[in-house]
Short mmCIF file of C-alpha atoms and ligand atoms in Angstrom, two decimals:
data_model
loop_
_atom_site.label_atom_id
_atom_site.label_comp_id
_atom_site.label_asym_id
_atom_site.label_seq_id
_atom_site.Cartn_x
_atom_site.Cartn_y
_atom_site.Cartn_z
CA MET A 1 200.38 -10.68 126.77
CA LEU A 2 201.29 -13.67 128.97
CA SER A 3 203.91 -16.22 128.07
CA VAL A 4 204.64 -19.17 130.33
CA TYR A 5 207.58 -21.35 129.43
CA ASN A 6 208.62 -24.65 130.99
CA ILE A 7 207.59 -23.98 134.57
CA ASN A 8 208.05 -26.61 137.28
CA VAL A 9 206.42 -26.32 140.68
CA TRP A 10 206.86 -28.58 143.68
CA TYR A 11 205.02 -28.97 146.98
CA GLY A 12 207.82 -30.54 149.02
CA ALA A 13 208.42 -33.85 147.27
CA ILE A 14 205.32 -33.57 145.05
CA HIS A 15 206.08 -32.42 141.52
CA ALA A 16 202.76 -30.67 140.83
CA ILE A 17 203.60 -28.79 137.61
CA LYS A 18 205.86 -30.45 135.05
CA ASN A 19 207.30 -28.37 132.23
CA ILE A 20 204.15 -26.46 131.46
CA SER A 21 204.18 -23.88 128.68
CA PHE A 22 201.30 -21.84 127.32
CA ASP A 23 200.39 -18.33 126.33
CA VAL A 24 197.54 -15.87 126.39
CA GLU A 25 197.19 -13.17 123.74
CA ASP A 26 195.66 -9.78 124.31
CA GLY A 27 191.87 -10.04 123.96
CA GLU A 28 191.54 -13.79 124.39
CA ILE A 29 189.58 -15.96 126.79
CA VAL A 30 191.86 -18.92 127.44
CA ALA A 31 190.46 -21.91 129.36
CA LEU A 32 192.53 -24.33 131.42
CA ILE A 33 190.54 -27.51 131.91
CA GLY A 34 191.34 -30.84 133.53
CA ALA A 35 190.35 -33.19 136.32
CA ASN A 36 190.75 -32.58 140.05
CA GLY A 37 194.39 -32.32 140.97
CA ALA A 38 195.63 -31.73 137.41
CA GLY A 39 197.47 -28.61 138.56
CA LYS A 40 195.22 -25.82 137.35
CA SER A 41 195.04 -23.89 140.62
CA THR A 42 198.75 -24.41 141.19
CA THR A 43 199.41 -22.85 137.79
CA LEU A 44 197.39 -19.75 138.64
CA LYS A 45 199.04 -19.42 142.05
CA THR A 46 202.44 -19.57 140.35
CA LEU A 47 201.49 -16.86 137.87
CA SER A 48 200.32 -14.57 140.66
CA GLY A 49 203.51 -15.07 142.69
CA LEU A 50 202.03 -17.10 145.56
CA LEU A 51 204.09 -20.14 144.52
CA ARG A 52 207.41 -20.16 142.68
CA SER A 53 208.59 -22.14 139.69
CA ARG A 54 212.04 -23.72 139.87
CA SER A 55 212.74 -23.22 136.18
CA GLY A 56 211.61 -21.60 132.96
CA SER A 57 210.12 -18.15 132.60
CA ILE A 58 206.88 -16.21 133.06
CA LYS A 59 206.55 -13.04 131.00
CA PHE A 60 203.64 -10.65 131.33
CA MET A 61 203.36 -7.55 129.14
CA ASP A 62 207.00 -8.11 128.07
CA GLU A 63 208.28 -8.15 131.62
CA ASP A 64 209.74 -11.10 133.50
CA ILE A 65 207.44 -11.54 136.51
CA MET A 66 208.73 -14.89 137.71
CA HIS A 67 210.57 -13.41 140.70
CA MET A 68 208.33 -10.40 141.23
CA PRO A 69 206.51 -10.04 144.59
CA ALA A 70 202.81 -10.85 144.37
CA GLU A 71 201.63 -7.29 145.06
CA ARG A 72 203.74 -5.92 142.21
CA ILE A 73 202.30 -8.54 139.87
CA VAL A 74 198.80 -7.29 140.77
CA ALA A 75 199.89 -3.69 140.23
CA HIS A 76 201.08 -4.73 136.76
CA GLY A 77 197.56 -5.86 135.93
CA LEU A 78 197.71 -9.63 136.41
CA VAL A 79 194.89 -10.27 138.87
CA HIS A 80 193.86 -13.58 140.43
CA VAL A 81 190.34 -14.36 141.68
CA PRO A 82 191.00 -17.46 143.78
CA GLU A 83 189.01 -20.65 144.05
CA GLY A 84 186.41 -20.56 146.81
CA ARG A 85 185.84 -16.79 146.56
CA ARG A 86 187.54 -15.88 149.86
CA VAL A 87 185.53 -12.76 150.49
CA PHE A 88 186.04 -10.98 153.81
CA ALA A 89 182.90 -12.30 155.51
CA GLN A 90 182.64 -9.68 158.27
CA MET A 91 183.08 -6.73 155.93
CA THR A 92 180.42 -5.14 153.71
CA VAL A 93 180.29 -5.60 149.96
CA GLU A 94 181.73 -2.14 149.39
CA GLU A 95 184.50 -2.61 151.96
CA ASN A 96 185.47 -5.84 150.15
CA LEU A 97 185.57 -3.98 146.85
CA ASP A 98 187.75 -1.25 148.40
CA MET A 99 190.21 -3.95 149.51
CA GLY A 100 190.62 -4.94 145.88
CA ALA A 101 191.78 -1.44 145.02
CA TYR A 102 194.78 -1.34 147.35
CA THR A 103 197.26 -1.13 144.47
CA GLN A 104 195.33 1.63 142.74
CA PRO A 105 195.77 5.40 142.85
CA LYS A 106 193.07 7.03 145.05
CA GLU A 107 191.63 9.14 142.22
CA THR A 108 190.68 6.10 140.12
CA ILE A 109 188.87 4.17 142.86
CA ALA A 110 185.45 5.85 142.54
CA GLU A 111 185.50 5.32 138.79
CA ASN A 112 186.44 1.65 139.17
CA LEU A 113 183.69 1.16 141.73
CA GLU A 114 181.11 2.56 139.31
CA ARG A 115 182.43 0.22 136.60
CA VAL A 116 182.08 -2.79 138.92
CA TYR A 117 178.55 -1.75 139.85
CA THR A 118 177.67 -1.46 136.15
CA HIS A 119 178.75 -5.07 135.61
CA PHE A 120 177.22 -6.25 138.88
CA PRO A 121 174.05 -4.26 139.70
CA ARG A 122 173.29 -6.88 142.37
CA LEU A 123 176.40 -5.78 144.27
CA LYS A 124 175.31 -2.16 144.12
CA GLU A 125 171.92 -3.08 145.62
CA ARG A 126 173.70 -4.92 148.39
CA ARG A 127 176.66 -2.66 148.92
CA ARG A 128 176.03 -2.21 152.66
CA GLN A 129 175.34 -5.93 153.26
CA VAL A 130 177.90 -8.00 155.16
CA ALA A 131 179.61 -10.27 152.61
CA GLY A 132 179.25 -13.44 154.69
CA THR A 133 175.46 -13.24 154.28
CA LEU A 134 175.54 -13.12 150.45
CA SER A 135 174.50 -16.18 148.45
CA GLY A 136 177.22 -18.29 146.79
CA GLY A 137 176.60 -16.66 143.42
CA GLU A 138 176.67 -13.17 144.91
CA GLN A 139 179.93 -13.99 146.71
CA GLN A 140 181.37 -15.08 143.37
CA MET A 141 180.27 -11.78 141.85
CA LEU A 142 181.92 -9.99 144.76
CA ALA A 143 185.16 -11.92 144.32
CA MET A 144 185.17 -11.02 140.63
CA GLY A 145 184.24 -7.41 141.37
CA ARG A 146 187.07 -7.18 143.90
CA GLY A 147 189.43 -8.45 141.20
CA LEU A 148 188.15 -5.81 138.78
CA MET A 149 188.90 -3.08 141.33
CA ALA A 150 192.59 -3.76 140.70
CA ASN A 151 192.12 -2.73 137.06
CA PRO A 152 193.26 -6.02 135.53
CA LYS A 153 194.69 -6.32 132.06
CA LEU A 154 194.48 -10.07 132.50
CA LEU A 155 191.94 -11.51 134.93
CA MET A 156 192.56 -15.07 136.15
CA LEU A 157 189.40 -16.78 137.41
CA ASP A 158 189.74 -20.04 139.36
CA GLU A 159 186.56 -22.16 139.20
CA PRO A 160 184.07 -19.29 139.19
CA SER A 161 181.12 -21.69 138.72
CA MET A 162 182.06 -24.08 141.53
CA GLY A 163 179.13 -25.02 143.76
CA LEU A 164 176.63 -22.71 142.08
CA ALA A 165 173.09 -23.52 140.95
CA PRO A 166 172.74 -23.89 137.14
CA ILE A 167 170.96 -20.54 136.73
CA MET A 168 173.75 -18.79 138.60
CA VAL A 169 176.42 -20.63 136.58
CA GLU A 170 174.78 -19.26 133.45
CA GLN A 171 174.80 -15.73 134.85
CA ILE A 172 178.45 -15.94 135.88
CA PHE A 173 179.46 -17.11 132.40
CA GLU A 174 177.41 -14.30 130.84
CA ILE A 175 179.24 -11.81 133.05
CA ILE A 176 182.61 -13.30 132.04
CA GLU A 177 181.68 -12.75 128.40
CA LEU A 178 180.61 -9.17 129.11
CA LEU A 179 183.88 -8.43 130.92
CA HIS A 180 185.71 -9.87 127.93
CA GLU A 181 183.70 -7.76 125.48
CA ALA A 182 184.52 -4.71 127.61
CA GLY A 183 188.22 -5.36 126.97
CA THR A 184 189.50 -7.65 129.73
CA THR A 185 191.62 -10.62 128.70
CA ILE A 186 190.70 -13.73 130.69
CA LEU A 187 192.45 -16.89 131.85
CA LEU A 188 189.72 -19.21 133.08
CA VAL A 189 190.23 -22.36 135.15
CA GLU A 190 187.12 -24.55 135.16
CA GLN A 191 185.88 -28.04 135.90
CA ASN A 192 182.80 -27.13 133.88
CA ALA A 193 184.62 -27.82 130.61
CA GLN A 194 181.50 -27.51 128.49
CA ALA A 195 180.72 -23.99 129.64
CA ALA A 196 184.36 -22.87 129.66
CA LEU A 197 185.21 -24.16 126.18
CA SER A 198 181.98 -22.71 124.79
CA ILE A 199 183.17 -19.16 125.54
CA ALA A 200 186.93 -19.73 125.16
CA THR A 201 189.02 -18.49 122.25
CA ARG A 202 191.51 -21.27 123.02
CA GLY A 203 191.98 -23.91 125.66
CA TYR A 204 194.59 -26.14 127.23
CA VAL A 205 193.86 -29.54 128.73
CA MET A 206 195.90 -30.41 131.81
CA GLU A 207 196.53 -33.90 133.21
CA THR A 208 198.67 -34.68 136.25
CA GLY A 209 200.76 -31.54 136.01
CA THR A 210 201.28 -31.42 132.25
CA VAL A 211 199.52 -29.90 129.24
CA THR A 212 198.31 -32.76 127.06
CA LEU A 213 196.23 -31.00 124.43
CA THR A 214 195.56 -27.54 123.08
CA GLY A 215 193.28 -26.02 120.47
CA THR A 216 190.54 -23.48 119.92
CA GLY A 217 187.56 -23.72 122.26
CA GLN A 218 185.48 -25.23 119.45
CA GLU A 219 188.17 -27.76 118.46
CA LEU A 220 188.43 -29.00 122.03
CA LEU A 221 184.64 -29.11 122.46
CA HIS A 222 184.46 -31.46 119.49
CA ASN A 223 187.58 -33.50 120.27
CA ASP A 224 186.72 -37.14 121.02
CA ASP A 225 189.21 -37.53 123.87
CA VAL A 226 188.01 -34.31 125.52
CA ARG A 227 184.39 -35.38 125.07
CA LYS A 228 185.04 -38.75 126.71
CA ALA A 229 187.11 -37.44 129.59
CA TYR A 230 185.49 -34.11 130.44
CA LEU A 231 182.17 -33.70 128.66
CA GLY A 232 180.41 -36.91 129.57
CA GLY A 233 181.01 -38.79 126.30
P1 LIG B 1 191.22 -28.77 141.74
O1 LIG B 1 190.26 -28.39 140.71
O2 LIG B 1 190.82 -30.00 142.49
O3 LIG B 1 191.67 -27.65 142.62
P2 LIG B 1 193.66 -28.47 140.27
O4 LIG B 1 193.80 -28.92 138.85
O5 LIG B 1 193.48 -27.03 140.49
O6 LIG B 1 192.50 -29.28 140.92
P3 LIG B 1 195.86 -28.28 142.09
O7 LIG B 1 195.05 -27.79 143.22
O8 LIG B 1 196.70 -27.32 141.37
O9 LIG B 1 194.92 -29.03 141.03
O10 LIG B 1 196.76 -29.52 142.62
C1 LIG B 1 197.78 -30.14 141.83
C2 LIG B 1 198.47 -31.19 142.66
O11 LIG B 1 199.20 -30.60 143.73
C3 LIG B 1 197.52 -32.19 143.32
O12 LIG B 1 198.13 -33.45 143.28
C4 LIG B 1 197.39 -31.68 144.73
O13 LIG B 1 197.14 -32.73 145.64
C5 LIG B 1 198.77 -31.09 144.98
N1 LIG B 1 198.70 -29.97 145.94
C6 LIG B 1 197.96 -28.85 145.81
N2 LIG B 1 198.15 -28.02 146.87
C7 LIG B 1 199.04 -28.65 147.68
C8 LIG B 1 199.65 -28.31 148.92
N3 LIG B 1 199.40 -27.16 149.53
N4 LIG B 1 200.51 -29.22 149.47
C9 LIG B 1 200.78 -30.39 148.83
N5 LIG B 1 200.24 -30.75 147.64
C10 LIG B 1 199.39 -29.90 147.07
#
């Protein structure tokens, strides 16, 4: 479904992504894990067209998307839920969800909204509430719901559990699994390696802009180096 080959991304003089290659097959949950600054967010931003690679290729659903404008990438079904949620604080929950549907034909929007509300009943209850007054966990649900409004084939989630209370982290991971069971392929960036690898089909470990290790979620969970570096020994 997604095939990334030898990408290189720079911020001015900083070489943030160095020859990274990986792929995501239809139906997988793939986790990208690694320490702060490893390049996980930069990778997602490059896939969604917000940053550009100087080399290599990015293919999504058999199409080269490396030079495609960001809004066309979304319309193709590669949808990015950014780190830090970035909901529109002054707008209501439902207005935020509508914003997520801007690439979609009008006639599908009501159906998508119902689907989002099925996954996130809490958002339905609060659909007239101004997004800035939602709790952190609810804002994460809203950010994910807004992503779903774009009808993703592949949903990229950047640190969905960041800053959330343990109970809410659990709920968010349960929702990710439900979305996956409902047919969405997922690329998950997480600092919570334990939780991410537990639900991942496969994972990639990133260190200072490179991929250093790959395996199934279970292999990585039981790998000694991964345990020492990311799972507290
Ligand atoms: P985190 O979980 O902390 O966000 P990350 O693995 O997602 O970490 P990135 O945010 O992708 O890491 O950062 C990769 C590298 O690029 C880091 O060294 C970071 O300092 C640098 N970087 C990120 N954004 C910029 C920017 N806008 N300008 C300059 N350097 C940047």
